[in-house]
Coordinates of C-alpha atoms and ligand atoms in Angstrom, one line a residue:
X174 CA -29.1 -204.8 -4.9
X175 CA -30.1 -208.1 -4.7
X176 CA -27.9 -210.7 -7.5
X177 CA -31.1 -211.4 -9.4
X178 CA -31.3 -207.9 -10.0
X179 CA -28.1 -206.9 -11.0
X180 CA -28.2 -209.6 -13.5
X181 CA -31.8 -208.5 -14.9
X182 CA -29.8 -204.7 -15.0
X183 CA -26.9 -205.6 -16.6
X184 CA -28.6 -208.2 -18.8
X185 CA -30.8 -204.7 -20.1
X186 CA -28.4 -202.7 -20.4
X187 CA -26.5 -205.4 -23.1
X188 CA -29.9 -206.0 -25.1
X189 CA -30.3 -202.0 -25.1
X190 CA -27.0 -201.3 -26.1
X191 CA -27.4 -204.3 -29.5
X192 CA -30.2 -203.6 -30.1
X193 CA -29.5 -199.5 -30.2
X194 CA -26.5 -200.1 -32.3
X195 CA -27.6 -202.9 -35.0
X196 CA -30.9 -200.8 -35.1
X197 CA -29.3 -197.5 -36.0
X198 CA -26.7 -199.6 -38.2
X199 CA -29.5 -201.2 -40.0
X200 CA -31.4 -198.2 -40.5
X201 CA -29.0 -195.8 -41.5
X202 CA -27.3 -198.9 -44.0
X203 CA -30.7 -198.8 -45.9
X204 CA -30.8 -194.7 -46.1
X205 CA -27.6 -194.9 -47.4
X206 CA -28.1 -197.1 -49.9
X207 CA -31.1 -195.7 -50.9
X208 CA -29.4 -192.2 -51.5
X209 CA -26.9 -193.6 -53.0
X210 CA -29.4 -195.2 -56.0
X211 CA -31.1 -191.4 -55.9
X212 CA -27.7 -190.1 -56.7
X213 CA -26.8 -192.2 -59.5
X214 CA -30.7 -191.5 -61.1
X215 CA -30.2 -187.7 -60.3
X216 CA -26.2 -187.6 -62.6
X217 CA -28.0 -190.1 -64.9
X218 CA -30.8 -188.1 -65.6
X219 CA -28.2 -184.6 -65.2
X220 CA -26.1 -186.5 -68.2
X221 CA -29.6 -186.9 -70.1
X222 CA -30.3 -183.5 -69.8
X223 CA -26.8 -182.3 -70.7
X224 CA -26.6 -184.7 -73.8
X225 CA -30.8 -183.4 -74.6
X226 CA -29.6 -179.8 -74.4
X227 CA -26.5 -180.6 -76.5
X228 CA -28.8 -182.2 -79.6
X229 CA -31.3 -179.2 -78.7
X230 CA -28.4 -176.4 -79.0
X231 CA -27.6 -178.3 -82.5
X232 CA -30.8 -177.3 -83.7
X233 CA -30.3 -173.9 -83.6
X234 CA -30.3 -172.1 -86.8
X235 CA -26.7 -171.7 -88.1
X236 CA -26.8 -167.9 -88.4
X237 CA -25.6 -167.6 -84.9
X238 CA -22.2 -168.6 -84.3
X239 CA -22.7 -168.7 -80.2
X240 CA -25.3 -170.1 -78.9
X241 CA -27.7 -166.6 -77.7
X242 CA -28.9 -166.4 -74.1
X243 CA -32.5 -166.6 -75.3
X244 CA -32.0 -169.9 -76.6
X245 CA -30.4 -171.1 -73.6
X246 CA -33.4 -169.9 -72.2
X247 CA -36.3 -171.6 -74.3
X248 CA -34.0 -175.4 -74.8
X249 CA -33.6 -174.7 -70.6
X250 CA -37.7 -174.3 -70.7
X251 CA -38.4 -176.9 -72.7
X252 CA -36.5 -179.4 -71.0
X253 CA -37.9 -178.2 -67.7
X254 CA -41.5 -179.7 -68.7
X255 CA -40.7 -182.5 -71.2
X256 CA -40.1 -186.3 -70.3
X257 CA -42.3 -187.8 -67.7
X258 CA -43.9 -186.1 -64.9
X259 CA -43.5 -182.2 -64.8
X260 CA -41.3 -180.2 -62.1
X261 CA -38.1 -180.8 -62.9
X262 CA -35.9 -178.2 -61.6
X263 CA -33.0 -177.0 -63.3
X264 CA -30.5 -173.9 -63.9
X265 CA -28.1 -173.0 -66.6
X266 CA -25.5 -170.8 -65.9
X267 CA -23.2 -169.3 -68.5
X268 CA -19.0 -169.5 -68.3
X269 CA -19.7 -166.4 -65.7
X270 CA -21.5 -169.0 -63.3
X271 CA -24.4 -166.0 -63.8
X272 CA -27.5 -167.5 -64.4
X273 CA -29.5 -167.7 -67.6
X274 CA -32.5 -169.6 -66.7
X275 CA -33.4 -171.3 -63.2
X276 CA -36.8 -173.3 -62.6
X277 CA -39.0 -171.8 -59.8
X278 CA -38.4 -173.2 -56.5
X279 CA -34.7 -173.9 -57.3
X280 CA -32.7 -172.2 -54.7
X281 CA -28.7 -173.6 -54.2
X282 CA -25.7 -171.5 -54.2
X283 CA -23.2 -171.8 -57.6
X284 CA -20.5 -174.3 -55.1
X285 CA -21.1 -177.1 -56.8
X286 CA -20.0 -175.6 -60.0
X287 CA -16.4 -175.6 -59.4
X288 CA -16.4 -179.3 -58.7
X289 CA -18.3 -179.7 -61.9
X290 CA -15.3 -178.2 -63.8
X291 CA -13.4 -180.4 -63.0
X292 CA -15.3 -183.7 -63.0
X293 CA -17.3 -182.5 -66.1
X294 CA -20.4 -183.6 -63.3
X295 CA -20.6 -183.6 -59.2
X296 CA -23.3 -183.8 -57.1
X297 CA -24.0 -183.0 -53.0
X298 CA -26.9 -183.0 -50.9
X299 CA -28.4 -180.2 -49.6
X300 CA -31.4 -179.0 -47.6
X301 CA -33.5 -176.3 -48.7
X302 CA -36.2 -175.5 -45.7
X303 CA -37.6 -178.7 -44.6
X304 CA -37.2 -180.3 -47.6
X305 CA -33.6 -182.3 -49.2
X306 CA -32.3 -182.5 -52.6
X307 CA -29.6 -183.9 -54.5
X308 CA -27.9 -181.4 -56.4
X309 CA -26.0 -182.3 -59.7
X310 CA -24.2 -180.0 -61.9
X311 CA -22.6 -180.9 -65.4
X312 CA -20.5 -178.9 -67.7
X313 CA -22.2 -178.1 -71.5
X314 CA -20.8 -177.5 -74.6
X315 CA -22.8 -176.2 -77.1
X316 CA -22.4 -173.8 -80.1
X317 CA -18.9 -172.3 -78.8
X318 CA -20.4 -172.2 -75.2
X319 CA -19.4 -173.7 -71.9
X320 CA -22.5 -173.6 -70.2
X321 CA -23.8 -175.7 -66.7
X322 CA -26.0 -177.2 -65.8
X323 CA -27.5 -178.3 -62.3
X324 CA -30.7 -180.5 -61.4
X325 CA -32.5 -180.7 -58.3
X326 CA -33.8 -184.0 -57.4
X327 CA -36.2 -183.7 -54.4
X328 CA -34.9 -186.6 -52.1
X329 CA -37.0 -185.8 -49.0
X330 CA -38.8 -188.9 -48.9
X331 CA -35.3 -191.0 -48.4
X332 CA -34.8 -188.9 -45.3
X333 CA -38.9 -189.1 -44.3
X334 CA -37.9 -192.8 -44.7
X335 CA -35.4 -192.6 -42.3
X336 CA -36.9 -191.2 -39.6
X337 CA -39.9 -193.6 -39.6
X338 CA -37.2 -196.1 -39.9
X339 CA -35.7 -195.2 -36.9
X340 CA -39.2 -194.4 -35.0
X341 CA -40.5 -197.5 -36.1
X342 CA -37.7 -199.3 -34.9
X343 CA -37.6 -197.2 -31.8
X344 CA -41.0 -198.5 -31.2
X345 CA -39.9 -202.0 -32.0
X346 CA -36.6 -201.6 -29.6
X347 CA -38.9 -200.4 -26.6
X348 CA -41.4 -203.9 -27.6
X349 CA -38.7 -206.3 -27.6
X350 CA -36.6 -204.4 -24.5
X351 CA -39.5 -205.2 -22.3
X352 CA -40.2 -208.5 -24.1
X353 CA -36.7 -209.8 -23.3
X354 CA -36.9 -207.9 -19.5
X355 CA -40.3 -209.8 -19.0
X356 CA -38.2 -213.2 -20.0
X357 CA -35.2 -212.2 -18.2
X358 CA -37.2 -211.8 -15.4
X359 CA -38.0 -215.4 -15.1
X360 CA -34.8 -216.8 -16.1
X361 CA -32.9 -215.0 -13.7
X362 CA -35.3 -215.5 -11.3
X363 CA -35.0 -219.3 -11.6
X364 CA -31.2 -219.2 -12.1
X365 CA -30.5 -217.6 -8.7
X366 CA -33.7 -219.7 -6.9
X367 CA -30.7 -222.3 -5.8
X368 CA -29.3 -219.2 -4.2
X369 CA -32.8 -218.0 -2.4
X370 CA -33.0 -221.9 -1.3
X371 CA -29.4 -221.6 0.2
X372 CA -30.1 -218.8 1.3
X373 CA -32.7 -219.6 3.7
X374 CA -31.3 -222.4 4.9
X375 CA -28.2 -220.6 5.9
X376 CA -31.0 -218.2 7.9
X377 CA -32.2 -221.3 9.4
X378 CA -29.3 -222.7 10.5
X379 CA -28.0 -219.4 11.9
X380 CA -31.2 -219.1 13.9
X381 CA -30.6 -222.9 15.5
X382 CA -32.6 -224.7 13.2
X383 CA -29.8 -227.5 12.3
X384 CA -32.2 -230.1 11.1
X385 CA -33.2 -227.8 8.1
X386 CA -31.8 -228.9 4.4
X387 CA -31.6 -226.7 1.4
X388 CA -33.6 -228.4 -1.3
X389 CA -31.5 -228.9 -4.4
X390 CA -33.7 -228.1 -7.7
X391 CA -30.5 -228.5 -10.1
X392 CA -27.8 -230.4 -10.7
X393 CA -25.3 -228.1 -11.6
X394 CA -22.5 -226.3 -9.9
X395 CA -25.1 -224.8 -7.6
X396 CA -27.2 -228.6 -7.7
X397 CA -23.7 -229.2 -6.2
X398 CA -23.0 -226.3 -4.0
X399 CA -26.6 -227.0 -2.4
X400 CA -25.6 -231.1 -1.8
X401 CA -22.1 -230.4 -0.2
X402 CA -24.2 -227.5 2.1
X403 CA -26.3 -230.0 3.1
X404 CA -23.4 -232.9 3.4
X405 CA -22.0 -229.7 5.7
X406 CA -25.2 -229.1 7.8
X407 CA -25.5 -233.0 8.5
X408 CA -21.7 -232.9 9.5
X409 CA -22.2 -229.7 11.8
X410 CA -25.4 -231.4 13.1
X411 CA -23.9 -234.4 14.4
X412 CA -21.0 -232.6 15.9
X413 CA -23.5 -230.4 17.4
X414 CA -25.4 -232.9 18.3
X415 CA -22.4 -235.1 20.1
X416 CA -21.7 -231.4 22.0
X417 CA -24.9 -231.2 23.3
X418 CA -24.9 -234.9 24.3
X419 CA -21.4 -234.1 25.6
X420 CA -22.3 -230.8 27.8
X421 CA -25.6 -232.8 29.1
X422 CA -23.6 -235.4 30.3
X423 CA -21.3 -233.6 32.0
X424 CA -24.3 -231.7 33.6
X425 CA -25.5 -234.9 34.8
X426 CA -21.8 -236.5 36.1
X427 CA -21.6 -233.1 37.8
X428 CA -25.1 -233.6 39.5
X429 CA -24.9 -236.7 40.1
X430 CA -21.1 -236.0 41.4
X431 CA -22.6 -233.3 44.3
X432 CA -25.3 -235.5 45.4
X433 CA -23.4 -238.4 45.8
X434 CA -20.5 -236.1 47.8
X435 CA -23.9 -234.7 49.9
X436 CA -25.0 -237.7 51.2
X437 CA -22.0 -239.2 53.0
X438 CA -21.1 -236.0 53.8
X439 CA -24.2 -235.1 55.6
X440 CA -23.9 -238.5 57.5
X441 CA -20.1 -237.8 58.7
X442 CA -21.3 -234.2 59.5
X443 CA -24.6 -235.2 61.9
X444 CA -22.7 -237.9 63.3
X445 CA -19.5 -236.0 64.2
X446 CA -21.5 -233.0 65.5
X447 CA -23.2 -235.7 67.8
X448 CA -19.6 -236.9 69.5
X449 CA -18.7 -233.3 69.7
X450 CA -22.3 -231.7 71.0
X451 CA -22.9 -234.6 73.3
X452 CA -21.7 -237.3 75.9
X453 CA -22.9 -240.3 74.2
X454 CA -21.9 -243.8 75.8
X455 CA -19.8 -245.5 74.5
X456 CA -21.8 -248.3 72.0
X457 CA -23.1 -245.0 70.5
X458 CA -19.7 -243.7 70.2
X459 CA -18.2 -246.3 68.7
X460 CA -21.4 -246.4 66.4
X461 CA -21.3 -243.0 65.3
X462 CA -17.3 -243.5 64.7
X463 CA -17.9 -246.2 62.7
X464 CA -20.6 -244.6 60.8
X465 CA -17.7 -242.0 60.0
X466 CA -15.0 -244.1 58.8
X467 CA -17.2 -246.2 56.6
X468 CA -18.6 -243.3 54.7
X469 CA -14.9 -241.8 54.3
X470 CA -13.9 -244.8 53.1
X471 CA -16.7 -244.6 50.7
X472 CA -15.7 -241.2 49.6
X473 CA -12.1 -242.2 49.3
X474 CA -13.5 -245.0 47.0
X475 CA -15.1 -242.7 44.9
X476 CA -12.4 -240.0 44.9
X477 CA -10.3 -242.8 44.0
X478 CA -12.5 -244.2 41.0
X479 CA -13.0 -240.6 39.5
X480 CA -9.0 -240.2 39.6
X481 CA -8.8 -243.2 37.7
X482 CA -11.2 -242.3 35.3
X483 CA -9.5 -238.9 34.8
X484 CA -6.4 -240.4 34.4
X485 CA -7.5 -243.2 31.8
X486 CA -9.1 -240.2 29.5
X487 CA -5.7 -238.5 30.0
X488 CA -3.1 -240.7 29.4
X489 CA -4.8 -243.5 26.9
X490 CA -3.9 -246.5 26.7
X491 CA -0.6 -248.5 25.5
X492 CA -1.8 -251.0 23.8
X493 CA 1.0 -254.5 24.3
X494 CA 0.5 -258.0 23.1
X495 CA -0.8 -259.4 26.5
X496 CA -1.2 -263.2 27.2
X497 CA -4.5 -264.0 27.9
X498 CA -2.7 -266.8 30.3
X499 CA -1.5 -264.1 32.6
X500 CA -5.0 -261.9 32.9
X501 CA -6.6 -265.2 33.9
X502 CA -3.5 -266.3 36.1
X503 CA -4.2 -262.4 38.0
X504 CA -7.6 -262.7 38.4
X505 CA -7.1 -265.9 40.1
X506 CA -4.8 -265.1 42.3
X507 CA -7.2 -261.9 43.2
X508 CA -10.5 -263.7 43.4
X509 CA -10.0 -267.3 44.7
X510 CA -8.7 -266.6 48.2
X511 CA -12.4 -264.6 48.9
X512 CA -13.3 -268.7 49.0
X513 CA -17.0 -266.8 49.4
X514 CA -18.0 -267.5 46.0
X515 CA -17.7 -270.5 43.6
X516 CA -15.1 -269.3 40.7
X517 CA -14.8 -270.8 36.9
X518 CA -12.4 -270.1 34.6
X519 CA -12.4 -271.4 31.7
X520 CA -10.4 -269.9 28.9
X521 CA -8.6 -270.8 25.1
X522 CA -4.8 -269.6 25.2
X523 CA -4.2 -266.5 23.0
X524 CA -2.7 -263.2 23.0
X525 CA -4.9 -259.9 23.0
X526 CA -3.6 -256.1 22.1
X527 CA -4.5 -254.2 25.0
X528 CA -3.3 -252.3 27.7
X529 CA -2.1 -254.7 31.0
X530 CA -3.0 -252.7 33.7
X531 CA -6.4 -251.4 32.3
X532 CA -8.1 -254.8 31.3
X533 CA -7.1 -255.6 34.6
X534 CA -9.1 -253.4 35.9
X535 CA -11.9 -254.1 33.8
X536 CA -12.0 -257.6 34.6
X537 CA -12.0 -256.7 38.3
X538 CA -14.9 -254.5 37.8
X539 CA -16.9 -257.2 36.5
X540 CA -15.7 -259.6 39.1
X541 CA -16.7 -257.4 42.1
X542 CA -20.0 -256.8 40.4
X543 CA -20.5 -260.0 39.9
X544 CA -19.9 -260.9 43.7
X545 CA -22.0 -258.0 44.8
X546 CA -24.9 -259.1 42.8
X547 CA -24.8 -262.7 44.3
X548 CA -25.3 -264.6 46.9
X549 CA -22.4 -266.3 49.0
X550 CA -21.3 -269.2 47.5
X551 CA -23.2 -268.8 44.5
X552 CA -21.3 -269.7 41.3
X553 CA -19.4 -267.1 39.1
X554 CA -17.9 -268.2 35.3
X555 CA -15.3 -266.1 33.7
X556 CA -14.8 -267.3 29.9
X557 CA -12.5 -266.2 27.6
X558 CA -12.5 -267.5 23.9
X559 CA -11.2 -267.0 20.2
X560 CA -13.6 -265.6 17.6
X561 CA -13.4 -264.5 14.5
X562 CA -14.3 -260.5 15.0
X563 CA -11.4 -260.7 18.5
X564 CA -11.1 -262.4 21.5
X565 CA -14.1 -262.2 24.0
X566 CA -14.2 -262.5 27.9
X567 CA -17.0 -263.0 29.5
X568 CA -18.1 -262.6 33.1
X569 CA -21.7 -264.9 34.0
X570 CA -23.0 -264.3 37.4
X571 CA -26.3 -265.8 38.7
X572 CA -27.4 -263.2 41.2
X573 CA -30.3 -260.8 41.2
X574 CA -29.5 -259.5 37.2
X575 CA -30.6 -256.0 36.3
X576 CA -34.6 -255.1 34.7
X577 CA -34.3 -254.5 31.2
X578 CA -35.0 -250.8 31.2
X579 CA -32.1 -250.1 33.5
X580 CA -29.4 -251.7 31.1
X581 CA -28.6 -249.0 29.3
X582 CA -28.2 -246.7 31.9
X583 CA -25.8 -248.5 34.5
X584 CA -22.7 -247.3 32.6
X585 CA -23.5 -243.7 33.6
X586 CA -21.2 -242.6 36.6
X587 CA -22.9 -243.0 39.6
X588 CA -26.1 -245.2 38.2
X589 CA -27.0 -247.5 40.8
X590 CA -30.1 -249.9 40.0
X591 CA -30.7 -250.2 44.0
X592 CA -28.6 -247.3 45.8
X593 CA -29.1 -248.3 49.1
X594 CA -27.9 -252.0 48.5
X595 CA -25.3 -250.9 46.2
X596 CA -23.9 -248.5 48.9
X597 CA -24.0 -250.8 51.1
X598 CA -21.3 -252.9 49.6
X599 CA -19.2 -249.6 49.8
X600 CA -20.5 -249.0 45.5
X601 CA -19.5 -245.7 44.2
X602 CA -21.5 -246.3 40.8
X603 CA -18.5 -245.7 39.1
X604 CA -16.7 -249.0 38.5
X605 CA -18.7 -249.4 34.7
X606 CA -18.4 -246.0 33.6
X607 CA -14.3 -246.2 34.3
X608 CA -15.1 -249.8 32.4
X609 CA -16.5 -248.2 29.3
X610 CA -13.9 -245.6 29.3
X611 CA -11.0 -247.9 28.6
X612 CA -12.8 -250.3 26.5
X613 CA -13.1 -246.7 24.5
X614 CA -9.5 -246.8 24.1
X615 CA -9.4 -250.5 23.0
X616 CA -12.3 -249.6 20.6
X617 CA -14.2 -252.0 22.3
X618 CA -17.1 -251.7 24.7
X619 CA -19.4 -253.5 27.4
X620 CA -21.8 -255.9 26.0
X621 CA -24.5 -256.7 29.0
X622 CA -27.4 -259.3 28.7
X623 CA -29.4 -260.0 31.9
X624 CA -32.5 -261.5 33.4
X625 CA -33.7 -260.2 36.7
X626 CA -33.6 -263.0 39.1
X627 CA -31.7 -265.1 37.1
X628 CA -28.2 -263.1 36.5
X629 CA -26.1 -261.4 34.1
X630 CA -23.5 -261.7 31.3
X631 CA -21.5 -258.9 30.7
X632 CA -18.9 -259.4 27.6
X633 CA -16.1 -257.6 25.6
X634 CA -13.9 -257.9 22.5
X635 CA -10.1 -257.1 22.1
X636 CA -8.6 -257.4 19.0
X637 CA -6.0 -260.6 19.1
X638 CA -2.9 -260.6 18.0
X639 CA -1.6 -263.7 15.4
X640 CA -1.0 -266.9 17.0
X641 CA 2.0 -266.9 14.8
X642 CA 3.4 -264.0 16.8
X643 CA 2.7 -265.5 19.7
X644 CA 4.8 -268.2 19.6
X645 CA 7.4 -266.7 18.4
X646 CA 7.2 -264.5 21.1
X647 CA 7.2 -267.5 23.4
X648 CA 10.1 -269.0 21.7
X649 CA 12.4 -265.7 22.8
Ligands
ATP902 P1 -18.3 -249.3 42.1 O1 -18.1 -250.2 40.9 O2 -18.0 -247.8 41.7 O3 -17.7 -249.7 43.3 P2 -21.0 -250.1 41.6 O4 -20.6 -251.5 41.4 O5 -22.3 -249.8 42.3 O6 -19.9 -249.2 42.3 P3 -21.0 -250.0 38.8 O7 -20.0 -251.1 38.7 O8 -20.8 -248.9 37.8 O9 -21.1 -249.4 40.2 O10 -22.4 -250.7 38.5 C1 -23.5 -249.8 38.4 C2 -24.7 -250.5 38.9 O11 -25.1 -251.5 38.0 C3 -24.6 -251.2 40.2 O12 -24.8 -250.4 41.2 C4 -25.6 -252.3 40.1 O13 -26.8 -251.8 40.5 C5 -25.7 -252.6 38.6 N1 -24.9 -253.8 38.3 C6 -23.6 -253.9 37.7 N2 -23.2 -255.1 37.5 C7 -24.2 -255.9 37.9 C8 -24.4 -257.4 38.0 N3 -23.5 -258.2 37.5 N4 -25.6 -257.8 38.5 C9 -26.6 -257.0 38.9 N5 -26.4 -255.6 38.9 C10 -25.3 -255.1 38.4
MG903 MG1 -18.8 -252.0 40.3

C-alpha cells in the first residue's frame, strides 16, 4: 500500500472513530437530559395529583370514617380528565397493591410500588409495545387510607428524538467522513509529492540517468532530504563521471600501448625473418641488423618510460627542500656537453619542495623535447623565477612549436604530433604523460603555450619554501 494511502486510511479511520464517539456522546447527552426534565414534570405532576386527591378525599362526607373504594374510584376519575389536556393515565391501588381504579391503556406491573414505600414517590422507565413511559408512583393518605398512586407519562417522543438524533447525525457523519476523505486526499497527496519526486529520480538514476535532479517543491525536512539527494547525485555523478573518464583512458593507453608494441615489432619480425630466410649481402645485412637494434632500443625506451610511470603512481613522491642552484647546476652538466644546441639558463636562487630525482626528470623531458623540436644550434632558454603563487621553470624552444588543436592532447601517452619524425628521434610519446604524472604529485601541472613555426614554452609551478629557511639551512 502505497504511503499516501496508508495515511488517507489511517487518517479515516481517526475522523470515524471522533466523530462516532462525540456524535453518540452528544446525542445520547441531550436524551438524557431531556428525560431527565420529563422525569422531574412526571413526580411533579405525580405530587400534584397526590396532594389533588388528598384535598379531594377531604371532601368526602364525614359519615364515612375510611375513605370507600367507590370514592377512590370517582376522585381517581375525576382527576383522570381535569387540568389541561385529557389522557392522563393513572392507577390507585389500595394498601393490598390491588387496584381500585386504572385509566385505559395503562398497563405496568405493581414493582414500582415497593420503591414508593419507601421514598413516599419513585419513578422508572418502561416500555409498553412500541411506545415508552415514565412511570411514577406516590404513597396517599387519605381518610385512614394508605393508598398509591402511579402516573404514566408517555415519553416516546424523547426516544423518537433520539433516534433521529442519531440518524441525522449518522447522515451528517457519512457527509463530513467523505468531506474530510475528499480533503485528505489532497493534502496527503501533496505531503508525500516530495516523496513521488524522489522517487522518480531514484528510478532515474537506477536506470543510468545520472544527470537527472529531484525537484524540490518544499523547504522542509523533505525540501531538505530532496537538496542533499541531489548534492548526492551531483557527488555520484562526478565520481562516475571521473570513472568513466578513468576506464576510457585506460582503453585508450592500452590501444595506443598494442599499436605502438605492433609496429616495431612487425619491423624486427620481417627484418629478422629476411636474415634467417635468405642470403642477403652483407650492406643488407648489416641494414636489416641495424633496423633491429634500433627498434629494440626503441621498445626498451618505452618499456623503460612506462616502468617509470608505473613506479611514479606507485611510490609518490618525497617531497625535500631542493635548491633550485643544484637542478640548474644538473641540467647543465647533462645538456651543455651535446654543444649541438645553444643553452640559456638563467635562474633567481631559491629553494622549491619537490621531489629531487622526479623534477629532474621533468626538466629533462622538456629539455630533450626541446632539442628534438629544433634545429642544430638553434637556441634553447631554461628560466627559473620567484613568483608569488610558487616558483616557475620554464623551458622556451624556437623549433617547429605544436598547432593549437594538438595542445591538449600531447600529454596523452603515446600522442605524437608527427609520429614518424617523433620516432625517428627514438620518441616513445611517453616522456609528457610521465611529466604530468609527477607534477600530479607536486600538485602542479604542465603549462604549454606555442606557435607553430615559431616554438614553444612549456612552464610549471612548485611551491617554494621560505627564503628564511633557506638560509638557515645553508648556514648548517
Ligand atoms: P618520449 O618523450 O617518450 O621519448 P616524445 O618526446 O615523442 O617521446 P612526449 O615528450 O610525450 O613524447 O611529447 C609528445 C609529443 O608532443 C611529441 O611527440 C611532439 O610531437 C610534441 N612535443 C612535445 N614537446 C614539444 C616541443 N617543445 N616542440 C614541439 N613539439 C613538441
Ligand atoms: Mg619527450
Amino acid at each position: 500500500m502505497k504511503f499516501s494511502q496508508k495515511l488517507l486510511l489511517w487518517t479515516t479511520i481517526i475522523i470515524a472513530l471522533t466523530l462516532g464517539f462525540s456524535g453518540y456522546y452528544f446525542v445520547n447527552y441531550v436524551f438524557e437530559t431531556s428525560l431527565e426534565r420529563e422525569a422531574e414534570q412526571a413526580l411533579d405532576e405525580n405530587s400534584i395529583l397526590r396532594f389533588a386527591f388528598e384535598t379531594a378525599a377531604l371532601n368526602v362526607p364525614v359519615r364515612y370514617d375510611m375513605l370507600p373504594d367507590g370514592s377512590v374510584e370517582q376522585i381517581a376519575a375525576n382527576l383522570e380528565t381535569g387540568g389541561q389536556g385529557t389522557g392522563r393515565l393513572l392507577r390507585i391501588c389500595d394498601e393490598k397493591r390491588q387496584t381500585l381504579y386504572a385509566s385505559d391503556g395503562f398497563e405496568a406491573d405493581d414493582a414500582l410500588l415497593g420503591s414508593a414505600v419507601e421514598d413516599q414517590y419513585a419513578y422508572r422507565v418502561i416500555r409498553a409495545g412500541d411506545r415508552y413511559y415514565i412511570q411514577t408512583a406516590g404513597s396517599v393518605s387519605a381518610l385512614g387510607r394508605g393508598l398509591y398512586l402511579e402516573t404514566l407519562r408517555d415519553v416516546s417522543q424523547v426516544f423518537e428524538e433520539r433516534e433521529t438524533g442519531f440518524r441525522v447525525y449518522r447522515r451528517l457523519m457519512i457527509l463530513m467522513l467523505a468531506l474530510g476523505i475528499a480533503i485528505m486526499y489532497f493534502i496527503a497527496s501533496g505531503l508525500t509529492k516530495p516523496i513521488r519526486l524522489l522517487m522518480r529520480a531514484t528510478k532515474k538514476m537506477a536506470a543510468g540517468d545520472y544527470g537527472y535532479r529531484a525537484e524540490q517543491i518544499s523547504s522542509d525536512e523533505l525540501g531538505l532530504l530532496t537538496q542533499d539527494f541531489n548534492s548526492m547525485s551531483e557527488a555520484l555523478e562526478r565520481t562516475i563521471g571521473q570513472l568513466e573518464d578513468e576506464v576510457q583512458a585506460r582503453e585508450d593507453f592500452v590501444g595506443a600501448f598494442a599499436h605502438e608494441l605492433k609496429t616495431p615489432l612487425t619491423s624486427i619480425i620481417g627484418y629478422a625473418d629476411m636474415l634467417r630466410s635468405r642470403k642477403l649481402d652483407e650492406e643488407k645485412s648489416l641494414l636489416s641488423a641495424n633496423y633491429i637494434y634500433t627498434e629494440g632500443r626503441r621498445l626498451e625506451t618505452m618499456s623503460l618510460r612506462l616502468l617509470d610511470i608505473i613506479v611514479t603512481k606507485k611510490d609518490g613522491a618525497k617531497l625535500q627542500k631542493v635548491p633550485v642552484a643544484s637542478l640548474f647546476e644538473y641540467l647543465r652538466s647533462m645538456f651543455l656537453p651535446n654543444g649541438s644546441m645553444e643553452f640559456v639558463f638563467d635562474y633567481e636562487e631559491a629553494y622549491v619542495l619537490a621531489d629531487l630525482s622526479l623534477i629532474q626528470t621533468v626538466l629533462v623531458n622538456l629539455l630533450d623535447n626541446a632539442c628534438k623540436a629544433s634545429e642544430a644550434g638553434s637556441r634553447i632558454e631554461v628560466s627559473g623565477c620567484s613568483e608569488s603563487a610558487g616558483y616557475r621553470f620554464t623551458v622556451r624552444d624556437f623549433g617547429i612549436g605544436i598547432p593549437q588543436e594538438e595542445l591538449s592532447k600531447i600529454t596523452q601517452a603515446f600522442y605524437m604530433v608527427d609520429k614518424s619524425r617523433s620516432r625517428s628521434r627514438n620518441g616513445a610519446g611517453l616522456g609528457l604523460a610521465l611529466c604530468t604524472e609527477i607534477l600530479r604529485l607536486h600538485e602542479s601541472r604542465l603549462e604549454i603555450a606555442s606557435v607553430p613555426g615559431e616554438g614553444t614554452t612549456v612552464g610549471f609551478l612548485l611551491p617554494e619554501a621560505g627564503k628564511e629557511v633557506c638560509h638557515e639551512e645553508e648556514q648548517a
